[in-house]
CSV table of C-alpha atoms and ligand atoms in Angstrom, one decimal:
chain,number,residue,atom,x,y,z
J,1,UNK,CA,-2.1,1.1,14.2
J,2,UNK,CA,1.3,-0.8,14.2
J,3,UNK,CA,0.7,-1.5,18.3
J,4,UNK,CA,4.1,-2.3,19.3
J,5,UNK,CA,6.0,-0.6,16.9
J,6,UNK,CA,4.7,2.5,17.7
J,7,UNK,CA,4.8,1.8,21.0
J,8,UNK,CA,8.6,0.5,20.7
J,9,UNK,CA,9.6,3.5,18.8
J,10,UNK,CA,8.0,6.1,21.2
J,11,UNK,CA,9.1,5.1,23.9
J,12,UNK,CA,12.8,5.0,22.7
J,13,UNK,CA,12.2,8.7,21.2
J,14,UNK,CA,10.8,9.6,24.7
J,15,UNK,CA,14.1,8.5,25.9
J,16,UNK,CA,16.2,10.5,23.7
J,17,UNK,CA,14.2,13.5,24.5
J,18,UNK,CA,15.0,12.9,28.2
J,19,UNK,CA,18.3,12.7,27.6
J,20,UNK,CA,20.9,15.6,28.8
J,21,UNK,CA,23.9,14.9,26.5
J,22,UNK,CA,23.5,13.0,23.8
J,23,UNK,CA,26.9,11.6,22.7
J,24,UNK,CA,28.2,8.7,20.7
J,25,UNK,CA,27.1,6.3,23.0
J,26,UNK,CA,23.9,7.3,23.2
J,27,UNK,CA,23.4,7.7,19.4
J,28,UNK,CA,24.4,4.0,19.2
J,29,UNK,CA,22.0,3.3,21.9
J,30,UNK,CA,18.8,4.4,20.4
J,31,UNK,CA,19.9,3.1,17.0
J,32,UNK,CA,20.1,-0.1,18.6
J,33,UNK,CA,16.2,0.2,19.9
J,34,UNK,CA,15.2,1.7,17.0
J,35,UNK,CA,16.8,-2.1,15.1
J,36,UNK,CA,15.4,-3.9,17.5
J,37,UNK,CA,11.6,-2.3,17.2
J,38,UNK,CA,11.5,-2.5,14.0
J,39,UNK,CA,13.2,-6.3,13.6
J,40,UNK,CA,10.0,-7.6,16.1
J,41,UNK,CA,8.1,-5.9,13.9
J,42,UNK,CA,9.1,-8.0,10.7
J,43,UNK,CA,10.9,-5.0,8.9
J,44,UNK,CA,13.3,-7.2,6.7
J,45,UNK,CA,17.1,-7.0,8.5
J,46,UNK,CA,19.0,-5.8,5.8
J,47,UNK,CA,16.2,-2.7,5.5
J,48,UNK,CA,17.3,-2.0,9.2
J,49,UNK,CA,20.9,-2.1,8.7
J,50,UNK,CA,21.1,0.3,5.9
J,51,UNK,CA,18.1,2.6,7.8
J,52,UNK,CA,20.7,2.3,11.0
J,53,UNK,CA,23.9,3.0,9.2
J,54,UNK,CA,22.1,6.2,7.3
J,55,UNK,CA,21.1,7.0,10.7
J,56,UNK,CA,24.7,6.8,12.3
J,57,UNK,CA,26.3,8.3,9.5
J,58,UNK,CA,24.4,11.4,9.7
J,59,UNK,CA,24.1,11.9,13.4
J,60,UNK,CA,28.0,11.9,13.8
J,61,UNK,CA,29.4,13.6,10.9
J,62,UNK,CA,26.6,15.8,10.1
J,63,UNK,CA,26.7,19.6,12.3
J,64,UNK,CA,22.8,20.3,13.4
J,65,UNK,CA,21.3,23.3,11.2
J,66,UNK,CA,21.8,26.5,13.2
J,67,UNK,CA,19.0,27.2,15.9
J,68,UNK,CA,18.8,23.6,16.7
J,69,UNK,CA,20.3,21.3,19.6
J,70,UNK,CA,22.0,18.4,18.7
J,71,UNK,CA,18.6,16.2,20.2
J,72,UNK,CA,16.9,18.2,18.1
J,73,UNK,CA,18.8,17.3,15.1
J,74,UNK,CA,19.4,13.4,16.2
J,75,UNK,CA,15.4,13.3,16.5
J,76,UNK,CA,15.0,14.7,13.1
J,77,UNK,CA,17.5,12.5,11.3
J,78,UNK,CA,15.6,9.5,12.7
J,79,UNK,CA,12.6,10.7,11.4
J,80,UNK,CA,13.6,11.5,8.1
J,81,UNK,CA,15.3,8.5,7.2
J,82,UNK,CA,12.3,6.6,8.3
J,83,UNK,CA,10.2,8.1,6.2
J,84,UNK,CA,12.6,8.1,3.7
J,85,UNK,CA,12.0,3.8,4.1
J,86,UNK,CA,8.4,3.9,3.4
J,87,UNK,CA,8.3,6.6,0.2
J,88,UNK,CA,8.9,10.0,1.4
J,89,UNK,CA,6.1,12.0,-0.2
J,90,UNK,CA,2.0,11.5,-0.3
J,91,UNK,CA,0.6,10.7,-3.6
J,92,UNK,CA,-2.5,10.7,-4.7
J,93,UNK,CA,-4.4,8.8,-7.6
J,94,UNK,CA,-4.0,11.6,-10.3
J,95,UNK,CA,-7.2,10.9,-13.7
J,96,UNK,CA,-5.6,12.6,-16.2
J,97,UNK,CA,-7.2,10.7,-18.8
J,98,UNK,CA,-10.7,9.6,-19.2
J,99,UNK,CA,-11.8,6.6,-18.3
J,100,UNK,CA,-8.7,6.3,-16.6
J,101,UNK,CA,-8.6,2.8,-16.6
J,102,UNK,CA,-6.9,1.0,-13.5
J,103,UNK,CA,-6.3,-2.6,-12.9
J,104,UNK,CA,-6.6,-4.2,-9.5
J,105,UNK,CA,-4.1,-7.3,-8.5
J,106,UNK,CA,-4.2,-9.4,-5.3
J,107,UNK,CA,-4.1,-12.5,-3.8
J,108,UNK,CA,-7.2,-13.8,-2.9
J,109,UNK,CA,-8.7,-12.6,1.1
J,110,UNK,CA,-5.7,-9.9,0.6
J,111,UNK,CA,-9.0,-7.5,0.5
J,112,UNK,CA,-8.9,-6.0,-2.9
J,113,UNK,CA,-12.7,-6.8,-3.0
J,114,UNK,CA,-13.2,-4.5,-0.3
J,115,UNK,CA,-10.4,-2.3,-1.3
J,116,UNK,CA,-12.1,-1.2,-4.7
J,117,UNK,CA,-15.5,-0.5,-3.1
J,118,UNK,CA,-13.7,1.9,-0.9
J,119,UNK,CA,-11.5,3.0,-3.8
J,120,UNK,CA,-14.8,3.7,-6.2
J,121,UNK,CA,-16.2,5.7,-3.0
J,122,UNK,CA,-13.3,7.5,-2.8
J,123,UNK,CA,-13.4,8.8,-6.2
J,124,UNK,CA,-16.7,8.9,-6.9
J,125,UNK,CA,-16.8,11.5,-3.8
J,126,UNK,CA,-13.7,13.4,-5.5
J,127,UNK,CA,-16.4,14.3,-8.3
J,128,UNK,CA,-15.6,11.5,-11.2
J,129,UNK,CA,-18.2,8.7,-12.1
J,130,UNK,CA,-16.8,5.4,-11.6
J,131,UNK,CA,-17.6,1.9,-13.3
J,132,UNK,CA,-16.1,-1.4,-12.0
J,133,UNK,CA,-15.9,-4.4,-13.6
J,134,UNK,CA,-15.6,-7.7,-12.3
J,135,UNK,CA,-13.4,-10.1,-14.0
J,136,UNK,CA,-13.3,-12.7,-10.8
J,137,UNK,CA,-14.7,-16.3,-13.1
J,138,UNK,CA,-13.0,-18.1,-9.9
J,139,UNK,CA,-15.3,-16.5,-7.3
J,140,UNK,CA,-18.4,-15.0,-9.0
J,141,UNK,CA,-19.9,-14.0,-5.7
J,142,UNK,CA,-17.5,-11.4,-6.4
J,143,UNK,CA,-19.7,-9.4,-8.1
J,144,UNK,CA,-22.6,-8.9,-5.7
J,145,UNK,CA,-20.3,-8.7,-2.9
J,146,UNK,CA,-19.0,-5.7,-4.7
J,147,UNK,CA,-22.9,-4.3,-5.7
J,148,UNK,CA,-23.7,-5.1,-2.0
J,149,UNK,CA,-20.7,-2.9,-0.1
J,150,UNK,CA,-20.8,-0.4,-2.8
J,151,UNK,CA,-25.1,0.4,-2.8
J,152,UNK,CA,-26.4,4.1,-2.1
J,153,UNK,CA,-23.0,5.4,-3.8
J,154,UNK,CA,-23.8,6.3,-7.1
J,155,UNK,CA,-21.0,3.4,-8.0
J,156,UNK,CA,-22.4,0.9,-11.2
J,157,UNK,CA,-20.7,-2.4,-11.1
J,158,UNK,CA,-20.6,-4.4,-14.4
J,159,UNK,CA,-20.6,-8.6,-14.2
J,160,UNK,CA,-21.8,-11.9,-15.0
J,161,UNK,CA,-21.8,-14.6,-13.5
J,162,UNK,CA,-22.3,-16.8,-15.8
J,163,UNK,CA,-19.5,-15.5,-18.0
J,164,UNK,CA,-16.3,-17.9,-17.6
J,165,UNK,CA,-14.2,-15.8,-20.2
J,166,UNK,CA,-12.1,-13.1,-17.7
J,167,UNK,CA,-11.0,-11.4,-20.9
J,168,UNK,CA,-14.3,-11.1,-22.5
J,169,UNK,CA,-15.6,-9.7,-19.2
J,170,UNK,CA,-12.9,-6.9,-19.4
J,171,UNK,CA,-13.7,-6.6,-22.9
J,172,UNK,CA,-17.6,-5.9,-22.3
J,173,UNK,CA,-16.8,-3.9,-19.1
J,174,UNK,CA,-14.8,-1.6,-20.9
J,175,UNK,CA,-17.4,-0.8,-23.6
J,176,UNK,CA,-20.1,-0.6,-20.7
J,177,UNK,CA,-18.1,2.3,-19.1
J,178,UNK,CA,-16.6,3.9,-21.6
J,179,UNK,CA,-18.4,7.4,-20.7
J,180,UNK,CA,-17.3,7.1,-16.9
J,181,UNK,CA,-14.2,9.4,-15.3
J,182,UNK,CA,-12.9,6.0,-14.1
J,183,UNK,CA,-13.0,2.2,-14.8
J,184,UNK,CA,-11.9,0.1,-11.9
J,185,UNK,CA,-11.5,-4.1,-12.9
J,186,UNK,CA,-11.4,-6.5,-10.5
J,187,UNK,CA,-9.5,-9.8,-11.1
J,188,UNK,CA,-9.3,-12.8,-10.3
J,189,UNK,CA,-6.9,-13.9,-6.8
J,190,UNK,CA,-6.3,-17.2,-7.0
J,191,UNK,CA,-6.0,-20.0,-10.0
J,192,UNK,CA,-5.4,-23.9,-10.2
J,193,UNK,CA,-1.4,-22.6,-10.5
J,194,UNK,CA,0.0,-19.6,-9.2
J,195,UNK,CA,1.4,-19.1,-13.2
J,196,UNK,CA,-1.9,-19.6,-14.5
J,197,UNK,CA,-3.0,-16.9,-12.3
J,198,UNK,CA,0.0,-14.3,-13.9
J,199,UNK,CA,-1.0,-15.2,-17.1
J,200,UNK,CA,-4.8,-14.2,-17.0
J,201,UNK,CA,-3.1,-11.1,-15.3
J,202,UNK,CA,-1.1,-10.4,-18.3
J,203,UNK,CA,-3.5,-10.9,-20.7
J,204,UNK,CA,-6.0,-8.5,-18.7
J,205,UNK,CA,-3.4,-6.0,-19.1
J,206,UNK,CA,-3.2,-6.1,-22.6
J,207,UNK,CA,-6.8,-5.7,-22.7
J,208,UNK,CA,-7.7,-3.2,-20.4
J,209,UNK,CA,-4.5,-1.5,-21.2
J,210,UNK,CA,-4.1,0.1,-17.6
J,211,UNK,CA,-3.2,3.7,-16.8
J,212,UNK,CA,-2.2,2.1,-13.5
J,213,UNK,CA,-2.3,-1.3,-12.1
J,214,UNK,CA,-2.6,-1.0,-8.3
J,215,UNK,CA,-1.7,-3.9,-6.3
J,216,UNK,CA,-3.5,-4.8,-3.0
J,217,UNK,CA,-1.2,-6.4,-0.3
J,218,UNK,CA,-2.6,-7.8,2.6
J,219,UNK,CA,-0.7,-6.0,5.5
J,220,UNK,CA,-0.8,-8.7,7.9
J,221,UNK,CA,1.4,-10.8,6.2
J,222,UNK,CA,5.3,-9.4,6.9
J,223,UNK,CA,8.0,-9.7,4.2
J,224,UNK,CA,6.1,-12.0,2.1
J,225,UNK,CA,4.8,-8.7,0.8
J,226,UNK,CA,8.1,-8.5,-1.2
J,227,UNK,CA,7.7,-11.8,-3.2
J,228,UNK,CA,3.9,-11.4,-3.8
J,229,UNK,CA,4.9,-7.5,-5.4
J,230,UNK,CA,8.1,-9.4,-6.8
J,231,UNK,CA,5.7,-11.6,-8.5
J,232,UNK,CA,3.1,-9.8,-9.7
J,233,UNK,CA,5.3,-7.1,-11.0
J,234,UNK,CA,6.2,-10.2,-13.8
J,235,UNK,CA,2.8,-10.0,-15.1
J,236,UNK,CA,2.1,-6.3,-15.4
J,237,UNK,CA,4.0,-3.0,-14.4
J,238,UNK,CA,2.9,-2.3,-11.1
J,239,UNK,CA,2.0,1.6,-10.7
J,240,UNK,CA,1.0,1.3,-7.3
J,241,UNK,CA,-0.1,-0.2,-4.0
J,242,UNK,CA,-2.4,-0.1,-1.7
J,243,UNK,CA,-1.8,-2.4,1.8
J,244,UNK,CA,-4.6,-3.4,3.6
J,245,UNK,CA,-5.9,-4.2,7.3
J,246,UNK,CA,-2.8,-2.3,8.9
J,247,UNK,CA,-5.8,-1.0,11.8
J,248,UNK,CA,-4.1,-3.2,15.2
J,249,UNK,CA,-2.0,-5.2,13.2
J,250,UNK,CA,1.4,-5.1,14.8
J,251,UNK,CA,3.4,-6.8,11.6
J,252,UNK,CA,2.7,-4.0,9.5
J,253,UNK,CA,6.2,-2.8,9.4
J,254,UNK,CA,7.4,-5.9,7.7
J,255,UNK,CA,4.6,-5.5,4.7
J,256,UNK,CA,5.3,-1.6,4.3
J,257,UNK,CA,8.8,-1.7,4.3
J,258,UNK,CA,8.8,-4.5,2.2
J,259,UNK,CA,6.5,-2.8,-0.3
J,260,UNK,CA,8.3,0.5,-0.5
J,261,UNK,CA,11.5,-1.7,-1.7
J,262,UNK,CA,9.4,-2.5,-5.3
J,263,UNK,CA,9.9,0.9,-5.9
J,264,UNK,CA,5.6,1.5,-6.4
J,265,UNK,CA,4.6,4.1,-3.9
J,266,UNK,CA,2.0,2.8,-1.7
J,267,UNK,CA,-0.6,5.6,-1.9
J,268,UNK,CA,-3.3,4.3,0.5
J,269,UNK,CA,-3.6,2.2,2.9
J,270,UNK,CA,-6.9,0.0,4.6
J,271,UNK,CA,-7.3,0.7,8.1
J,272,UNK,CA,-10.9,-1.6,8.8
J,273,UNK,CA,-13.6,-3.2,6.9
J,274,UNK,CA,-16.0,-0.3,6.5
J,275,UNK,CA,-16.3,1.5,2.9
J,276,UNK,CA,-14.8,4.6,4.6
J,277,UNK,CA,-11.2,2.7,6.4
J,278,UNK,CA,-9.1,4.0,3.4
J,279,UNK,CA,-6.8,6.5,3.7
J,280,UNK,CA,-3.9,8.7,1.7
J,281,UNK,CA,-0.7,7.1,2.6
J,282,UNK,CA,1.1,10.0,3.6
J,283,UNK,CA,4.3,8.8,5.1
J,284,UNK,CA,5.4,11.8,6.5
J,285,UNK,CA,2.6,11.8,8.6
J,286,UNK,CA,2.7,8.3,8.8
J,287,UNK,CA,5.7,8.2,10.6
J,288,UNK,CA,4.8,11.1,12.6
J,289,UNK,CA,1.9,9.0,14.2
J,290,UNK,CA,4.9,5.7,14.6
J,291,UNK,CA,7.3,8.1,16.3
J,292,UNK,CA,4.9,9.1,18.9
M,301,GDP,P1,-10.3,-10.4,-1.7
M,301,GDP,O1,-10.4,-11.9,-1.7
M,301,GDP,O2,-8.9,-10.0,-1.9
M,301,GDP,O3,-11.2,-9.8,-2.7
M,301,GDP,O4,-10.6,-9.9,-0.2
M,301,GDP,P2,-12.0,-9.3,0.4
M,301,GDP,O5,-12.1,-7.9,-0.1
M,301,GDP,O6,-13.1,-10.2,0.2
M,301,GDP,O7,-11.5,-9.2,1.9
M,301,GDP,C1,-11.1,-10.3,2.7
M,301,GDP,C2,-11.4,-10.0,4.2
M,301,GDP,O8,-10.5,-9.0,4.6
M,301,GDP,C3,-12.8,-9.5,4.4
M,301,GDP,O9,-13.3,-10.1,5.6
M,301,GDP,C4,-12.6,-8.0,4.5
M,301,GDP,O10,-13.6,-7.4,5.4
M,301,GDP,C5,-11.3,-7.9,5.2
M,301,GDP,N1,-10.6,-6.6,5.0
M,301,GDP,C6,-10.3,-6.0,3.8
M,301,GDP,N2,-9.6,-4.9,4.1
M,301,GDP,C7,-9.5,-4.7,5.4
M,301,GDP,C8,-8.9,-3.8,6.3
M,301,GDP,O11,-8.3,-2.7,5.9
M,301,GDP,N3,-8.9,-4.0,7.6
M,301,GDP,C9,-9.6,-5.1,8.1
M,301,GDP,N4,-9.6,-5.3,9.4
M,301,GDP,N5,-10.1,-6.0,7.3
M,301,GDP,C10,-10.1,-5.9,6.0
């Protein structure tokens, strides 16, 4: 995951661990690697300034914690304030209400399709019964795409085709479901005008009334994860996201930095297109894995 990030950022805390005496100098150095992984990488420059200054600033004024060498410390202070970037703890979905109600937003091919399937799964295997409803009138193959990758798991999937009303869709879905733990409604990903498309999203909103609106950002595409979040936060209030196809993608930096600057925790992330490639974001662990 993350190829040459990881790699970058490995090898450079490789280095530090090889080091004797870690000074000054050095502390620039492998701040200076650590900018220029994470630049390739698409992590947007200002992000890597303030990461590097917050780096800097600790690892010269502040004394390492008793018991531990100031490697040690350097090593940690690089790790915290990276995870610190992508949203510190791990959160998971909590259904305190029933049916929670969540609404999903994405471009189109950004894999929020696929991403519900395995979000449905997910839950459904947590214990709760799960209903989706597609409100997709722009691609109606939606719907059996979604009744194809989500068959043998106990997952129903409300639609119809032949429907060309997305809000009386969301309407009839949310009747359909009402007994089910959760209700997961697809939208639509792409209009005639990118402002026709925010408005359907707002009117969804006020239909389905959302517990949490969850918005899928493809992970291949770098920082213009921020201005697709940016956008989309216009329409509803976006609770969370989920960024997708980050397995082998070495730009994944740029979209999960970017992301964690809307302020949403991302709380899973896609890792490949089989019902079972999602996983909880944990960034702790996350980073972990980046740092090598
Ligand atoms: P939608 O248009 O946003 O509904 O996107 P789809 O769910 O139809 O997905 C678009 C393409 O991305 C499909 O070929 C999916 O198999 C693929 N895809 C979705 N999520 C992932 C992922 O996490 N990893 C990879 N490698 N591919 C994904």
């Amino acid at each position: 995951m993350l190829g040459n990030l990881g790699r970058s950022l490995s090898k450079t805390m490789k280095k530090l661990a090889g080091m004797t005496i870690v000074d000054e100098e050095v502390v620039r150095e492998v701040i200076k690697d650590i900018q220029r992984a994470l630049i390739q990488s698409d992590v947007n420059v200002k992000l890597v300034f303030k990461l590097s200054k917050s780096i800097e600033n600790r690892a010269l004024n502040e004394e390492p914690p008793r018991g531990i060498t100031p490697k040690e410390h350097i090593i940690r202070i690089v790790y915290e304030e990276m995870v610190k970037l992508v949203g510190e703890k791990a959160q998971e979905l909590s259904i305190d209400e029933k049916p929670y109600r969540i609404l999903f937003l994405g471009l189109q091919g950004s894999g929020k399709t696929t991403t519900i399937g395995k979000l449905a799964r997910h839950l459904r295997r947590r214990g709760f019964t799960v209903g989706v409803v597609c409100t997709d009138t722009w691609r109606p193959a939606a719907f059996e795409q979604l009744k194809q990758y989500t068959e043998g798991q106990d997952i129903d999937v409300y639609g119809d085709p032949q429907n060309r009303d997305a809000v009386d869709l969301a309407r009839k879905g949310l009747e359909e479901f009402q007994k089910k733990d959760v209700i997961i409604f697809d939208t639509a990903g792409r209009h005639k005008e990118e402002k026709d498309l925010l408005n359907e999203m707002e009117e969804l909103s006020d239909v389905v009334k959302p517990h949490e609106a969850i918005l899928v950002i493809d992970g291949t595409i770098g920082q213009q994860a921020r201005e697709q979040a940016l956008a989309f936060r216009e329409a509803t209030d976006i609770g969370s996201i989920i960024v997708t196809k980050l397995d082998g993608s070495a730009k994944g930096g740029g979209a999960l930095s970017a992301v964690a600057e809307i302020g949403a925790p991302i709380k899973f992330i896609g890792t490949g297109e089989r019902i079972e490639d999602l996983e909880v974001f944990d960034p702790e662990r996350f980073i972990s894995r980046l740092l090598g």
